[in-house]
Structures are given as structure tokens and as C-alpha cells.
Short mmCIF file of C-alpha atoms in Angstrom, two decimals:
data_model
loop_
_atom_site.label_atom_id
_atom_site.label_comp_id
_atom_site.label_asym_id
_atom_site.label_seq_id
_atom_site.Cartn_x
_atom_site.Cartn_y
_atom_site.Cartn_z
CA UNK A 245 232.09 83.92 13.91
CA UNK A 246 228.53 85.15 14.03
CA UNK A 247 227.01 86.21 10.73
CA UNK A 248 223.64 87.30 12.03
CA UNK A 249 223.01 90.24 14.24
CA UNK A 250 219.67 90.34 15.93
CA UNK A 251 217.74 93.07 17.57
CA UNK A 252 216.44 93.65 20.02
CA UNK A 253 218.54 91.49 22.32
CA UNK A 254 215.60 91.30 24.69
CA UNK A 255 211.91 92.02 24.27
CA UNK A 256 209.19 92.04 26.89
CA UNK A 257 205.54 92.26 25.90
CA UNK A 258 202.07 91.48 27.22
CA UNK A 259 200.11 88.46 26.13
CA UNK A 260 198.09 89.23 23.02
CA UNK A 261 200.56 91.76 21.65
CA UNK A 262 202.66 91.19 18.58
CA UNK A 263 206.41 90.59 18.81
CA UNK A 264 208.82 91.59 16.07
CA UNK A 265 212.44 90.48 15.95
CA UNK A 266 214.98 91.51 13.35
CA UNK A 267 218.04 89.83 11.96
CA UNK A 268 220.77 91.16 9.71
CA UNK A 269 223.43 89.13 7.96
CA UNK A 270 226.58 89.88 6.05
CA UNK A 271 227.10 87.54 3.12
CA UNK A 272 224.91 86.24 0.31
CA UNK A 273 222.61 83.44 1.37
CA UNK A 274 220.63 80.59 -0.08
CA UNK A 275 218.10 80.64 2.72
CA UNK A 276 217.53 82.02 6.20
CA UNK A 277 216.04 80.07 9.06
CA UNK A 278 214.50 80.94 12.40
CA UNK A 279 214.84 78.73 15.47
CA UNK A 280 213.40 78.88 18.94
CA UNK A 281 215.13 77.77 22.13
CA UNK A 282 213.59 77.19 25.53
CA UNK A 283 215.67 77.24 28.69
CA UNK A 284 219.05 77.13 26.96
CA UNK A 285 218.65 73.63 25.59
CA UNK A 286 217.63 72.21 22.22
CA UNK A 287 216.59 74.41 19.34
CA UNK A 288 213.37 73.96 17.42
CA UNK A 289 213.19 74.86 13.75
CA UNK A 290 210.37 77.34 13.13
CA UNK A 291 210.51 78.41 9.52
CA UNK A 292 212.83 78.58 6.52
CA UNK A 293 212.66 81.28 3.89
CA UNK A 294 214.55 80.95 0.64
CA UNK A 295 216.47 83.78 -0.93
CA UNK A 296 213.92 84.11 -3.75
CA UNK A 297 211.06 84.49 -1.29
CA UNK A 298 210.05 87.76 0.32
CA UNK A 299 207.50 86.62 2.86
CA UNK A 300 206.38 83.38 4.44
CA UNK A 301 203.70 82.47 6.96
CA UNK A 302 203.32 79.60 9.36
CA UNK A 303 200.47 79.82 11.84
CA UNK A 304 201.05 82.92 13.97
CA UNK A 305 204.52 83.38 12.50
CA UNK A 306 205.34 85.71 9.64
CA UNK A 307 208.84 85.99 8.25
CA UNK A 308 210.07 88.53 5.76
CA UNK A 309 213.35 88.60 3.89
CA UNK A 310 214.95 91.58 2.19
CA UNK A 311 218.07 90.40 0.40
CA UNK A 312 218.92 93.91 -0.77
CA UNK A 313 219.23 95.00 2.86
CA UNK A 314 220.47 91.61 4.04
CA UNK A 315 217.82 91.52 6.72
CA UNK A 316 214.93 89.42 7.92
CA UNK A 317 212.19 89.86 10.46
CA UNK A 318 210.13 87.42 12.48
CA UNK A 319 206.70 88.52 13.60
CA UNK A 320 204.74 86.55 16.18
CA UNK A 321 201.14 87.67 16.29
CA UNK A 322 198.79 87.41 19.26
CA UNK A 323 201.61 86.30 21.54
CA UNK A 324 201.10 83.83 24.36
CA UNK A 325 203.03 83.23 27.56
CA UNK A 326 204.19 79.95 26.01
CA UNK A 327 206.02 81.93 23.31
CA UNK A 328 208.53 83.01 25.95
CA UNK A 329 211.87 81.76 24.61
CA UNK A 330 214.99 82.82 22.76
CA UNK A 331 214.71 83.20 19.01
CA UNK A 332 217.64 82.84 16.63
CA UNK A 333 218.10 83.47 12.96
CA UNK A 334 220.56 81.24 11.13
CA UNK A 335 222.05 81.09 7.66
CA UNK A 336 224.07 78.42 5.89
CA UNK A 337 227.59 79.70 5.52
CA UNK A 338 227.98 81.84 2.43
CA UNK A 339 225.66 80.54 -0.29
CA UNK A 340 226.30 76.92 0.49
CA UNK A 341 223.20 74.80 0.56
CA UNK A 342 224.66 72.52 3.13
CA UNK A 343 226.96 72.35 6.06
CA UNK A 344 227.11 74.63 8.99
CA UNK A 345 224.58 77.17 10.09
CA UNK A 346 225.79 80.51 11.33
CA UNK A 347 223.57 81.78 14.13
CA UNK A 348 222.77 85.24 15.33
CA UNK A 349 223.09 86.15 18.98
CA UNK A 350 219.37 85.75 19.51
CA UNK A 351 216.46 87.72 20.89
CA UNK A 352 215.15 86.81 24.31
CA UNK A 353 211.38 87.20 24.26
CA UNK A 354 209.35 87.40 27.43
CA UNK A 355 205.56 87.33 27.15
CA UNK A 356 203.82 88.31 30.35
CA UNK A 357 200.36 86.88 31.05
CA UNK B 295 213.04 57.54 19.13
CA UNK B 296 211.53 60.14 16.93
CA UNK B 297 214.01 62.90 17.63
CA UNK B 298 217.71 63.51 18.11
CA UNK B 299 218.90 62.22 21.46
CA UNK B 300 222.03 63.15 23.37
CA UNK B 301 223.70 61.70 26.40
CA UNK B 302 224.49 62.50 29.07
CA UNK B 303 222.18 65.44 29.61
CA UNK B 304 224.59 66.87 32.18
CA UNK B 305 228.25 66.19 32.76
CA UNK B 306 230.44 67.60 35.49
CA UNK B 307 234.13 66.87 35.22
CA UNK B 308 237.41 68.03 36.62
CA UNK B 309 239.87 70.07 34.65
CA UNK B 310 242.26 67.83 32.76
CA UNK B 311 239.90 64.88 32.41
CA UNK B 312 238.60 63.58 29.08
CA UNK B 313 234.89 63.51 28.29
CA UNK B 314 232.79 61.82 25.63
CA UNK B 315 229.45 63.19 24.50
CA UNK B 316 227.09 61.06 22.46
CA UNK B 317 224.54 61.92 19.80
CA UNK B 318 221.93 59.66 18.21
CA UNK B 319 220.54 61.38 15.13
CA UNK B 320 217.14 60.85 13.60
CA UNK B 321 217.11 57.55 11.72
CA UNK B 322 217.84 58.08 8.05
CA UNK B 323 219.36 61.52 8.44
CA UNK B 324 222.58 61.64 6.49
CA UNK B 325 223.98 64.86 7.92
CA UNK B 326 225.02 65.36 11.55
CA UNK B 327 226.28 68.54 13.18
CA UNK B 328 227.82 69.50 16.50
CA UNK B 329 227.49 73.01 17.93
CA UNK B 330 228.25 74.47 21.29
CA UNK B 331 226.59 77.31 23.11
CA UNK B 332 228.25 79.32 25.79
CA UNK B 333 227.43 82.65 27.39
CA UNK B 334 230.15 84.65 25.79
CA UNK B 335 230.21 83.03 22.35
CA UNK B 336 226.62 82.24 21.46
CA UNK B 337 226.01 79.28 19.16
CA UNK B 338 229.18 78.07 17.46
CA UNK B 339 229.56 75.41 14.81
CA UNK B 340 232.05 72.69 15.67
CA UNK B 341 231.96 69.86 13.13
CA UNK B 342 229.75 68.45 10.40
CA UNK B 343 229.41 64.94 8.95
CA UNK B 344 227.69 64.22 5.64
CA UNK B 345 227.36 60.61 4.54
CA UNK B 346 230.72 59.07 3.80
CA UNK B 347 232.43 62.36 3.00
CA UNK B 348 235.28 63.69 5.06
CA UNK B 349 233.88 65.74 7.95
CA UNK B 350 234.09 69.50 8.03
CA UNK B 351 236.14 70.11 11.17
CA UNK B 352 236.66 73.79 10.61
CA UNK B 353 234.85 74.82 13.78
CA UNK B 354 236.76 72.69 16.26
CA UNK B 355 238.47 75.16 18.63
CA UNK B 356 241.58 73.10 19.33
CA UNK B 357 243.15 69.72 18.74
CA UNK B 358 241.75 68.60 22.08
CA UNK B 359 238.41 68.29 20.34
CA UNK B 360 237.59 65.39 18.04
CA UNK B 361 234.51 63.64 16.80
CA UNK B 362 233.62 60.52 14.96
CA UNK B 363 230.53 59.10 13.42
CA UNK B 364 230.28 55.33 13.30
CA UNK B 365 228.27 53.52 10.67
CA UNK B 366 226.79 56.77 9.44
CA UNK B 367 224.66 57.05 12.54
CA UNK B 368 225.77 57.64 16.14
CA UNK B 369 228.39 60.29 16.76
CA UNK B 370 230.72 60.87 19.68
CA UNK B 371 232.36 64.20 20.47
CA UNK B 372 235.47 63.78 22.59
CA UNK B 373 237.18 66.55 24.51
CA UNK B 374 240.58 65.68 25.89
CA UNK B 375 242.23 67.40 28.85
CA UNK B 376 239.18 69.54 29.49
CA UNK B 377 239.60 73.18 30.43
CA UNK B 378 237.20 75.46 32.25
CA UNK B 379 236.51 77.38 29.05
CA UNK B 380 235.11 74.16 27.57
CA UNK B 381 232.10 74.55 29.87
CA UNK B 382 229.09 74.98 27.61
CA UNK B 383 226.01 73.27 26.25
CA UNK B 384 226.95 70.96 23.40
CA UNK B 385 224.19 70.57 20.85
CA UNK B 386 223.87 67.93 18.18
CA UNK B 387 221.64 68.26 15.13
CA UNK B 388 220.81 66.14 12.12
CA UNK B 389 219.19 66.76 8.78
CA UNK B 390 217.64 64.50 6.21
CA UNK B 391 219.40 65.96 3.25
CA UNK B 392 221.90 68.72 2.91
CA UNK B 393 219.75 70.71 0.52
CA UNK B 394 218.16 73.66 2.32
CA UNK B 395 219.60 72.38 5.53
CA UNK B 396 216.71 72.40 8.00
CA UNK B 397 218.28 70.94 11.11
CA UNK B 398 216.70 69.04 13.98
CA UNK B 399 218.39 69.55 17.32
CA UNK B 400 218.82 67.33 20.33
CA UNK B 401 218.32 68.60 23.89
CA UNK B 402 222.03 69.13 24.39
CA UNK B 403 224.61 68.09 26.95
CA UNK B 404 225.50 70.66 29.59
CA UNK B 405 229.21 70.28 30.34
CA UNK B 406 230.69 71.85 33.44
CA UNK B 407 234.44 71.72 33.95
CA UNK B 408 235.48 72.47 37.50
#
């Protein structure tokens, strides 16, 4: 079953604009991760935020986590056409530090040049 | 290689046939995971291996699905008597340690059951 719910399901923006994607989850977590997928194939790990962290940055990526609302957001600043992909949030099941990741349905981002 | 590799990249089979999908994890990674991705179901966990522990098979959808991991490295996912609903992209991932669970994914095998 899917733990994460993401919105929007699809997002279309112009190059240079910022893109914000949101993820909500249901159970307590140890960490939350964001992955990117191009063309329906392999996923690439982008960033991991632990439950005791509120914000994390990596290059043009900014992730926030609000455990009281069970939600996270991924912000991509100054988007590029190459950022076009699907983005997924994922959480380890329950508060387990290992084992399976439960993925959201994903946000399909399209960045137009 | 440096990353997780999977073979074949594409597999077309007829309903009722058995298929084997292979995954080579990153060298030294103790944990290995299989997921599948289909249009209607999104990304679903199938099975997880960690070292010498018994695998977590809780995500396998039926007893037609099985997987093994030999020598703590290469894994094979076998689907017996394939059905059309088995059509999906099968993704393998590995991680260095279980703690915090950052996973590295292979490119996937696209399975089409006719």
C-alpha cells in the first residue's frame, strides 16, 4: 500500500521558475527520502531528511519536513529543462530504520525551455 | 560496475511462461530490494534481503513470485506461469547498510506478458 500522497500529480513550469512538490504520509517515520525518475526506469536518490531535521539543502534542492503535519516538501529552485522527471517521496515502513521503502504516487514535473 | 545492474533490460514473454530477472547490486552492499512499478499500482515493494537474515517476502503478490540471493550478492527474481497483470518494470536496489536506508536503484527490467 502507498503511504505517501503527493501533490500535485503533475506540474508544468517554465525554465528558471521554482517547482514545489508536496508529500504527506500516514505513520511515524525515522526519515523521509526524495527520489527522481527519468523515463520510467531507475530511480536516483536525491536527498534524505531525518525525523529530527526540519530543513535540508542540496544544491538547488530544498527539503522541509513537518512531522506534526506528517508532510514534506521538495523545492527545486531555478529549474532547468533537465529537471523534467517524476519525483517520489519515500519512507521506511513505520519507524523501521531498514527494510522496505513505501513510495508516494509521484509528481510528474515538466520544465519547458 | 559502479552501480546496480539488471538484466535483461526488456523481456517479452507469453502468458504462462516462467521468467527470471537478474540483479547485480553494488559491491559490498549488504541489503538488496526488489520493487515493481506498474501504471495502476505505482511503486510496490516485493522482497528484501539483508545479509544472511531470512528475506522479508511480505510484498510478493502471489506464490508464483520467488527470489533468491546467492552468496550475498547477485539476486534472481523468478515469476512462474506469468500473467498479463505481471507486466511492469521490475526495479532492484541495494544499500550499504540498513541504517537510514538510502537505496541505489538499477535501471530496471521492463517485463511485458502477452
